[in-house]
């Protein structure tokens, strides 16, 4: 794959993933249904949602802004842990199919792959 196509693929997958994470950060922080969902999944309803939303916003900023590659690696790792935990929590509690976590995980993997290829 030519370098230009790799860079374009990186920005498309990273932008889609970032928008997804920002939307979920907003939903987790402000939607009343989010508090109920977190409680049903067995997580604390207040501080955990705020910390998770802040971490997602920080991770998105790290992925989109010119930051050191090592910092980007930490952001990718944090998102992988978050999405893996969400997938597992939904499976363990029977709260429905964890398909959104799986799709977001695939987008994260593609973003990571293209980030690695373009470096």
CSV table of N, CA and C in Angstrom, one decimal:
chain,number,residue,atom,x,y,z
A,1,UNK,N,0.9,-1.2,0.0
A,1,UNK,CA,0.0,0.0,0.0
A,1,UNK,C,0.9,1.2,0.0
A,2,UNK,N,0.7,2.1,-1.0
A,2,UNK,CA,1.5,3.3,-1.0
A,2,UNK,C,1.3,4.2,0.3
A,3,UNK,N,2.4,4.9,0.6
A,3,UNK,CA,2.4,5.7,1.8
A,3,UNK,C,1.2,6.7,1.9
A,4,UNK,N,0.8,7.3,0.8
A,4,UNK,CA,-0.3,8.3,0.8
A,4,UNK,C,-1.6,7.6,1.2
A,5,UNK,N,-1.8,6.4,0.7
A,5,UNK,CA,-3.0,5.6,1.0
A,5,UNK,C,-3.0,5.2,2.4
A,6,UNK,N,-1.9,4.8,2.9
A,6,UNK,CA,-1.7,4.5,4.4
A,6,UNK,C,-2.1,5.6,5.3
A,7,UNK,N,-1.6,6.8,4.9
A,7,UNK,CA,-1.9,8.0,5.7
A,7,UNK,C,-3.4,8.3,5.7
A,8,UNK,N,-4.0,8.2,4.5
A,8,UNK,CA,-5.4,8.5,4.4
A,8,UNK,C,-6.2,7.5,5.2
A,9,UNK,N,-5.8,6.2,5.1
A,9,UNK,CA,-6.5,5.2,5.8
A,9,UNK,C,-6.4,5.4,7.3
A,10,UNK,N,-5.2,5.8,7.8
A,10,UNK,CA,-5.0,6.1,9.2
A,10,UNK,C,-6.0,7.2,9.6
A,11,UNK,N,-6.0,8.3,8.9
A,11,UNK,CA,-6.8,9.4,9.3
A,11,UNK,C,-8.3,9.1,9.3
A,12,UNK,N,-8.8,8.3,8.3
A,12,UNK,CA,-10.2,8.0,8.2
A,12,UNK,C,-10.5,7.1,9.4
A,13,UNK,N,-9.8,6.0,9.7
A,13,UNK,CA,-10.1,5.1,10.8
A,13,UNK,C,-10.0,5.8,12.1
A,14,UNK,N,-9.0,6.6,12.3
A,14,UNK,CA,-8.8,7.3,13.5
A,14,UNK,C,-9.8,8.4,13.8
A,15,UNK,N,-10.3,9.0,12.7
A,15,UNK,CA,-11.3,10.0,12.9
A,15,UNK,C,-12.7,9.4,13.2
A,16,UNK,N,-13.0,8.3,12.6
A,16,UNK,CA,-14.2,7.6,12.9
A,16,UNK,C,-14.2,7.0,14.3
A,17,UNK,N,-13.1,6.4,14.7
A,17,UNK,CA,-12.9,5.9,16.0
A,17,UNK,C,-13.0,7.0,17.1
A,18,UNK,N,-12.3,8.1,16.8
A,18,UNK,CA,-12.3,9.3,17.7
A,18,UNK,C,-13.7,9.8,17.9
A,19,UNK,N,-14.5,10.0,16.8
A,19,UNK,CA,-15.8,10.5,17.0
A,19,UNK,C,-16.7,9.6,17.8
A,20,UNK,N,-16.5,8.3,17.6
A,20,UNK,CA,-17.2,7.3,18.3
A,20,UNK,C,-16.9,7.4,19.8
A,21,UNK,N,-15.6,7.5,20.2
A,21,UNK,CA,-15.2,7.6,21.6
A,21,UNK,C,-15.7,8.9,22.2
A,22,UNK,N,-15.7,10.0,21.4
A,22,UNK,CA,-16.2,11.3,22.0
A,22,UNK,C,-17.7,11.2,22.2
A,23,UNK,N,-18.4,10.6,21.3
A,23,UNK,CA,-19.9,10.4,21.5
A,23,UNK,C,-20.2,9.6,22.7
A,24,UNK,N,-19.4,8.5,22.9
A,24,UNK,CA,-19.7,7.6,24.1
A,24,UNK,C,-19.3,8.3,25.4
A,25,UNK,N,-18.2,9.1,25.3
A,25,UNK,CA,-17.8,9.9,26.5
A,25,UNK,C,-18.9,10.9,26.9
A,26,UNK,N,-19.5,11.6,25.9
A,26,UNK,CA,-20.6,12.5,26.2
A,26,UNK,C,-21.8,11.7,26.7
A,27,UNK,N,-22.1,10.6,26.1
A,27,UNK,CA,-23.3,9.8,26.5
A,27,UNK,C,-23.1,9.3,28.0
A,28,UNK,N,-21.9,8.8,28.2
A,28,UNK,CA,-21.6,8.3,29.6
A,28,UNK,C,-21.7,9.4,30.7
A,29,UNK,N,-21.4,10.6,30.3
A,29,UNK,CA,-21.3,11.7,31.3
A,29,UNK,C,-22.7,12.3,31.5
A,30,UNK,N,-23.5,12.4,30.4
A,30,UNK,CA,-24.7,13.2,30.5
A,30,UNK,C,-26.0,12.5,30.4
A,31,UNK,N,-26.0,11.3,29.8
A,31,UNK,CA,-27.3,10.6,29.6
A,31,UNK,C,-27.8,9.9,30.8
A,32,UNK,N,-29.0,10.1,31.3
A,32,UNK,CA,-29.5,9.4,32.4
A,32,UNK,C,-29.5,7.9,32.3
A,33,UNK,N,-29.7,7.5,31.0
A,33,UNK,CA,-29.7,6.0,30.8
A,33,UNK,C,-28.3,5.4,31.0
A,34,UNK,N,-27.3,6.3,30.9
A,34,UNK,CA,-25.9,5.8,31.1
A,34,UNK,C,-25.7,5.4,32.6
A,35,UNK,N,-26.2,6.2,33.5
A,35,UNK,CA,-26.0,5.9,34.9
A,35,UNK,C,-26.7,4.6,35.2
A,36,UNK,N,-27.9,4.4,34.6
A,36,UNK,CA,-28.6,3.1,34.9
A,36,UNK,C,-27.8,1.9,34.3
A,37,UNK,N,-27.3,2.1,33.1
A,37,UNK,CA,-26.5,1.0,32.5
A,37,UNK,C,-25.3,0.7,33.3
A,38,UNK,N,-24.6,1.7,33.7
A,38,UNK,CA,-23.4,1.5,34.5
A,38,UNK,C,-23.7,0.7,35.8
A,39,UNK,N,-24.8,1.1,36.4
A,39,UNK,CA,-25.3,0.4,37.7
A,39,UNK,C,-25.6,-1.0,37.4
A,40,UNK,N,-26.3,-1.3,36.3
A,40,UNK,CA,-26.7,-2.6,35.9
A,40,UNK,C,-25.5,-3.5,35.6
A,41,UNK,N,-24.5,-2.9,35.1
A,41,UNK,CA,-23.2,-3.6,34.8
A,41,UNK,C,-22.4,-3.8,36.0
A,42,UNK,N,-22.7,-3.2,37.1
A,42,UNK,CA,-22.0,-3.3,38.4
A,42,UNK,C,-20.9,-2.3,38.6
A,43,UNK,N,-20.9,-1.2,37.8
A,43,UNK,CA,-19.9,-0.2,38.0
A,43,UNK,C,-20.5,1.0,38.8
A,44,UNK,N,-19.7,1.7,39.5
A,44,UNK,CA,-20.1,2.9,40.2
A,44,UNK,C,-20.8,3.9,39.2
A,45,UNK,N,-21.8,4.5,39.6
A,45,UNK,CA,-22.6,5.3,38.6
A,45,UNK,C,-22.0,6.8,38.5
A,46,UNK,N,-21.3,7.3,39.4
A,46,UNK,CA,-20.9,8.7,39.3
A,46,UNK,C,-19.5,9.0,38.9
A,47,UNK,N,-18.6,8.8,39.8
A,47,UNK,CA,-17.2,9.2,39.6
A,47,UNK,C,-16.6,8.3,38.5
A,48,UNK,N,-16.9,7.1,38.4
A,48,UNK,CA,-16.3,6.2,37.3
A,48,UNK,C,-16.7,6.7,35.9
A,49,UNK,N,-17.9,7.1,35.8
A,49,UNK,CA,-18.3,7.7,34.5
A,49,UNK,C,-17.6,8.9,34.1
A,50,UNK,N,-17.4,9.8,35.1
A,50,UNK,CA,-16.6,11.1,34.8
A,50,UNK,C,-15.2,10.8,34.5
A,51,UNK,N,-14.6,9.9,35.2
A,51,UNK,CA,-13.2,9.5,35.0
A,51,UNK,C,-13.0,8.8,33.6
A,52,UNK,N,-14.0,8.0,33.3
A,52,UNK,CA,-13.9,7.3,32.0
A,52,UNK,C,-14.1,8.3,30.8
A,53,UNK,N,-15.0,9.2,31.0
A,53,UNK,CA,-15.2,10.2,29.9
A,53,UNK,C,-14.0,11.1,29.7
A,54,UNK,N,-13.4,11.5,30.8
A,54,UNK,CA,-12.2,12.4,30.8
A,54,UNK,C,-11.1,11.6,30.1
A,55,UNK,N,-10.9,10.3,30.5
A,55,UNK,CA,-9.8,9.5,29.9
A,55,UNK,C,-10.0,9.3,28.4
A,56,UNK,N,-11.3,9.1,28.0
A,56,UNK,CA,-11.6,9.0,26.5
A,56,UNK,C,-11.3,10.3,25.8
A,57,UNK,N,-11.7,11.4,26.3
A,57,UNK,CA,-11.4,12.7,25.7
A,57,UNK,C,-9.9,12.9,25.6
A,58,UNK,N,-9.2,12.6,26.6
A,58,UNK,CA,-7.7,12.8,26.6
A,58,UNK,C,-7.1,11.8,25.6
A,59,UNK,N,-7.5,10.6,25.5
A,59,UNK,CA,-7.0,9.6,24.6
A,59,UNK,C,-7.3,10.1,23.1
A,60,UNK,N,-8.4,10.6,22.9
A,60,UNK,CA,-8.7,11.1,21.5
A,60,UNK,C,-7.8,12.3,21.2
A,61,UNK,N,-7.6,13.2,22.1
A,61,UNK,CA,-6.7,14.3,21.9
A,61,UNK,C,-5.3,13.8,21.5
A,62,UNK,N,-4.8,12.8,22.3
A,62,UNK,CA,-3.5,12.2,22.0
A,62,UNK,C,-3.4,11.6,20.7
A,63,UNK,N,-4.5,10.9,20.2
A,63,UNK,CA,-4.4,10.2,18.9
A,63,UNK,C,-4.5,11.3,17.8
A,64,UNK,N,-5.2,12.4,18.0
A,64,UNK,CA,-5.4,13.3,16.9
A,64,UNK,C,-4.3,14.4,16.8
A,65,UNK,N,-3.7,14.7,17.9
A,65,UNK,CA,-2.7,15.8,17.9
A,65,UNK,C,-1.3,15.2,17.7
A,66,UNK,N,-0.4,16.1,17.3
A,66,UNK,CA,1.0,15.6,17.1
A,66,UNK,C,1.6,15.4,18.5
A,67,UNK,N,1.6,14.2,18.9
A,67,UNK,CA,2.2,13.8,20.2
A,67,UNK,C,3.2,12.7,20.0
A,68,UNK,N,4.1,12.5,21.0
A,68,UNK,CA,5.1,11.4,20.8
A,68,UNK,C,4.5,10.1,20.6
A,69,UNK,N,5.2,9.2,19.8
A,69,UNK,CA,4.6,7.9,19.5
A,69,UNK,C,4.4,7.1,20.7
A,70,UNK,N,5.2,7.2,21.7
A,70,UNK,CA,5.1,6.4,23.0
A,70,UNK,C,3.8,6.8,23.7
A,71,UNK,N,3.4,8.1,23.6
A,71,UNK,CA,2.2,8.5,24.3
A,71,UNK,C,1.0,7.9,23.5
A,72,UNK,N,1.1,7.9,22.2
A,72,UNK,CA,0.0,7.3,21.4
A,72,UNK,C,-0.1,5.8,21.7
A,73,UNK,N,1.0,5.1,21.9
A,73,UNK,CA,0.9,3.7,22.3
A,73,UNK,C,0.1,3.5,23.6
A,74,UNK,N,0.3,4.4,24.5
A,74,UNK,CA,-0.4,4.3,25.8
A,74,UNK,C,-1.9,4.6,25.6
A,75,UNK,N,-2.2,5.6,24.7
A,75,UNK,CA,-3.6,5.8,24.4
A,75,UNK,C,-4.3,4.6,23.8
A,76,UNK,N,-3.6,4.0,22.8
A,76,UNK,CA,-4.2,2.8,22.2
A,76,UNK,C,-4.4,1.7,23.2
A,77,UNK,N,-3.4,1.5,24.1
A,77,UNK,CA,-3.5,0.5,25.1
A,77,UNK,C,-4.7,0.8,26.1
A,78,UNK,N,-4.9,2.1,26.4
A,78,UNK,CA,-6.0,2.4,27.3
A,78,UNK,C,-7.3,2.2,26.6
A,79,UNK,N,-7.4,2.5,25.3
A,79,UNK,CA,-8.7,2.2,24.6
A,79,UNK,C,-8.9,0.7,24.5
A,80,UNK,N,-7.9,0.0,24.3
A,80,UNK,CA,-8.0,-1.5,24.2
A,80,UNK,C,-8.5,-2.1,25.5
A,81,UNK,N,-8.0,-1.6,26.6
A,81,UNK,CA,-8.4,-2.1,27.9
A,81,UNK,C,-9.9,-1.7,28.1
A,82,UNK,N,-10.2,-0.5,27.8
A,82,UNK,CA,-11.6,0.0,27.9
A,82,UNK,C,-12.6,-0.8,27.1
A,83,UNK,N,-12.3,-1.0,25.9
A,83,UNK,CA,-13.2,-1.8,25.0
A,83,UNK,C,-13.3,-3.2,25.4
A,84,UNK,N,-12.2,-3.8,25.8
A,84,UNK,CA,-12.2,-5.2,26.2
A,84,UNK,C,-13.0,-5.4,27.5
A,85,UNK,N,-12.9,-4.4,28.4
A,85,UNK,CA,-13.7,-4.4,29.6
A,85,UNK,C,-15.2,-4.3,29.3
A,86,UNK,N,-15.5,-3.4,28.4
A,86,UNK,CA,-16.9,-3.2,28.1
A,86,UNK,C,-17.5,-4.5,27.4
A,87,UNK,N,-16.7,-5.1,26.5
A,87,UNK,CA,-17.1,-6.3,25.9
A,87,UNK,C,-17.4,-7.4,26.9
A,88,UNK,N,-16.5,-7.5,27.9
A,88,UNK,CA,-16.6,-8.6,28.9
A,88,UNK,C,-17.7,-8.3,29.9
A,89,UNK,N,-17.9,-7.0,30.2
A,89,UNK,CA,-19.0,-6.7,31.2
A,89,UNK,C,-20.3,-7.0,30.5
A,90,UNK,N,-20.5,-6.7,29.3
A,90,UNK,CA,-21.8,-6.9,28.6
A,90,UNK,C,-22.0,-8.4,28.5
A,91,UNK,N,-21.0,-9.2,28.2
A,91,UNK,CA,-21.2,-10.6,28.1
A,91,UNK,C,-21.5,-11.2,29.5
A,92,UNK,N,-20.8,-10.8,30.5
A,92,UNK,CA,-20.9,-11.4,31.8
A,92,UNK,C,-22.3,-11.1,32.5
A,93,UNK,N,-22.8,-9.9,32.2
A,93,UNK,CA,-24.1,-9.5,32.8
A,93,UNK,C,-25.3,-9.8,32.0
A,94,UNK,N,-25.1,-10.2,30.7
A,94,UNK,CA,-26.3,-10.5,29.9
A,94,UNK,C,-27.0,-9.2,29.5
A,95,UNK,N,-26.3,-8.1,29.4
A,95,UNK,CA,-26.9,-6.9,29.0
A,95,UNK,C,-27.0,-6.7,27.5
A,96,UNK,N,-27.1,-7.7,26.8
A,96,UNK,CA,-27.2,-7.6,25.3
A,96,UNK,C,-25.9,-7.9,24.6
A,97,UNK,N,-26.0,-7.9,23.3
A,97,UNK,CA,-24.8,-8.2,22.5
A,97,UNK,C,-23.7,-7.1,22.6
A,98,UNK,N,-22.5,-7.5,22.8
A,98,UNK,CA,-21.4,-6.6,22.9
A,98,UNK,C,-20.9,-6.1,21.6
A,99,UNK,N,-21.8,-6.2,20.5
A,99,UNK,CA,-21.3,-5.8,19.2
A,99,UNK,C,-20.7,-4.4,19.0
A,100,UNK,N,-21.3,-3.4,19.7
A,100,UNK,CA,-20.7,-2.1,19.6
A,100,UNK,C,-19.2,-2.0,20.1
A,101,UNK,N,-18.9,-2.7,21.1
A,101,UNK,CA,-17.6,-2.8,21.6
A,101,UNK,C,-16.7,-3.5,20.6
A,102,UNK,N,-17.2,-4.6,20.0
A,102,UNK,CA,-16.4,-5.3,19.0
A,102,UNK,C,-16.1,-4.5,17.8
A,103,UNK,N,-17.1,-3.7,17.3
A,103,UNK,CA,-16.9,-2.9,16.2
A,103,UNK,C,-15.9,-1.8,16.5
A,104,UNK,N,-16.1,-1.1,17.6
A,104,UNK,CA,-15.1,-0.1,18.0
A,104,UNK,C,-13.7,-0.7,18.2
A,105,UNK,N,-13.6,-1.9,18.7
A,105,UNK,CA,-12.3,-2.5,18.8
A,105,UNK,C,-11.7,-2.8,17.5
A,106,UNK,N,-12.5,-3.2,16.5
A,106,UNK,CA,-12.0,-3.3,15.1
A,106,UNK,C,-11.5,-2.0,14.6
A,107,UNK,N,-12.2,-0.9,14.8
A,107,UNK,CA,-11.8,0.4,14.3
A,107,UNK,C,-10.5,0.8,15.0
A,108,UNK,N,-10.4,0.5,16.3
A,108,UNK,CA,-9.2,0.8,17.0
A,108,UNK,C,-8.0,0.0,16.5
A,109,UNK,N,-8.2,-1.3,16.2
A,109,UNK,CA,-7.1,-2.1,15.6
A,109,UNK,C,-6.7,-1.6,14.3
A,110,UNK,N,-7.6,-1.2,13.4
A,110,UNK,CA,-7.3,-0.6,12.1
A,110,UNK,C,-6.5,0.7,12.3
A,111,UNK,N,-6.9,1.6,13.2
A,111,UNK,CA,-6.2,2.8,13.4
A,111,UNK,C,-4.8,2.5,13.9
A,112,UNK,N,-4.7,1.6,14.8
A,112,UNK,CA,-3.3,1.2,15.3
A,112,UNK,C,-2.4,0.7,14.2
A,113,UNK,N,-3.0,-0.2,13.4
A,113,UNK,CA,-2.3,-0.8,12.3
A,113,UNK,C,-1.8,0.3,11.3
A,114,UNK,N,-2.7,1.1,10.9
A,114,UNK,CA,-2.2,2.2,10.0
A,114,UNK,C,-1.3,3.2,10.6
A,115,UNK,N,-1.4,3.4,11.9
A,115,UNK,CA,-0.5,4.3,12.6
A,115,UNK,C,0.9,3.7,12.6
A,116,UNK,N,1.0,2.4,12.8
A,116,UNK,CA,2.2,1.7,12.8
A,116,UNK,C,2.8,1.7,11.4
A,117,UNK,N,2.0,1.5,10.3
A,117,UNK,CA,2.5,1.4,9.0
A,117,UNK,C,3.0,2.8,8.5
A,118,UNK,N,2.4,3.8,8.9
A,118,UNK,CA,2.8,5.2,8.4
A,118,UNK,C,4.0,5.7,9.1
A,119,UNK,N,4.4,5.2,10.3
A,119,UNK,CA,5.5,5.7,11.0
A,119,UNK,C,6.8,5.3,10.4
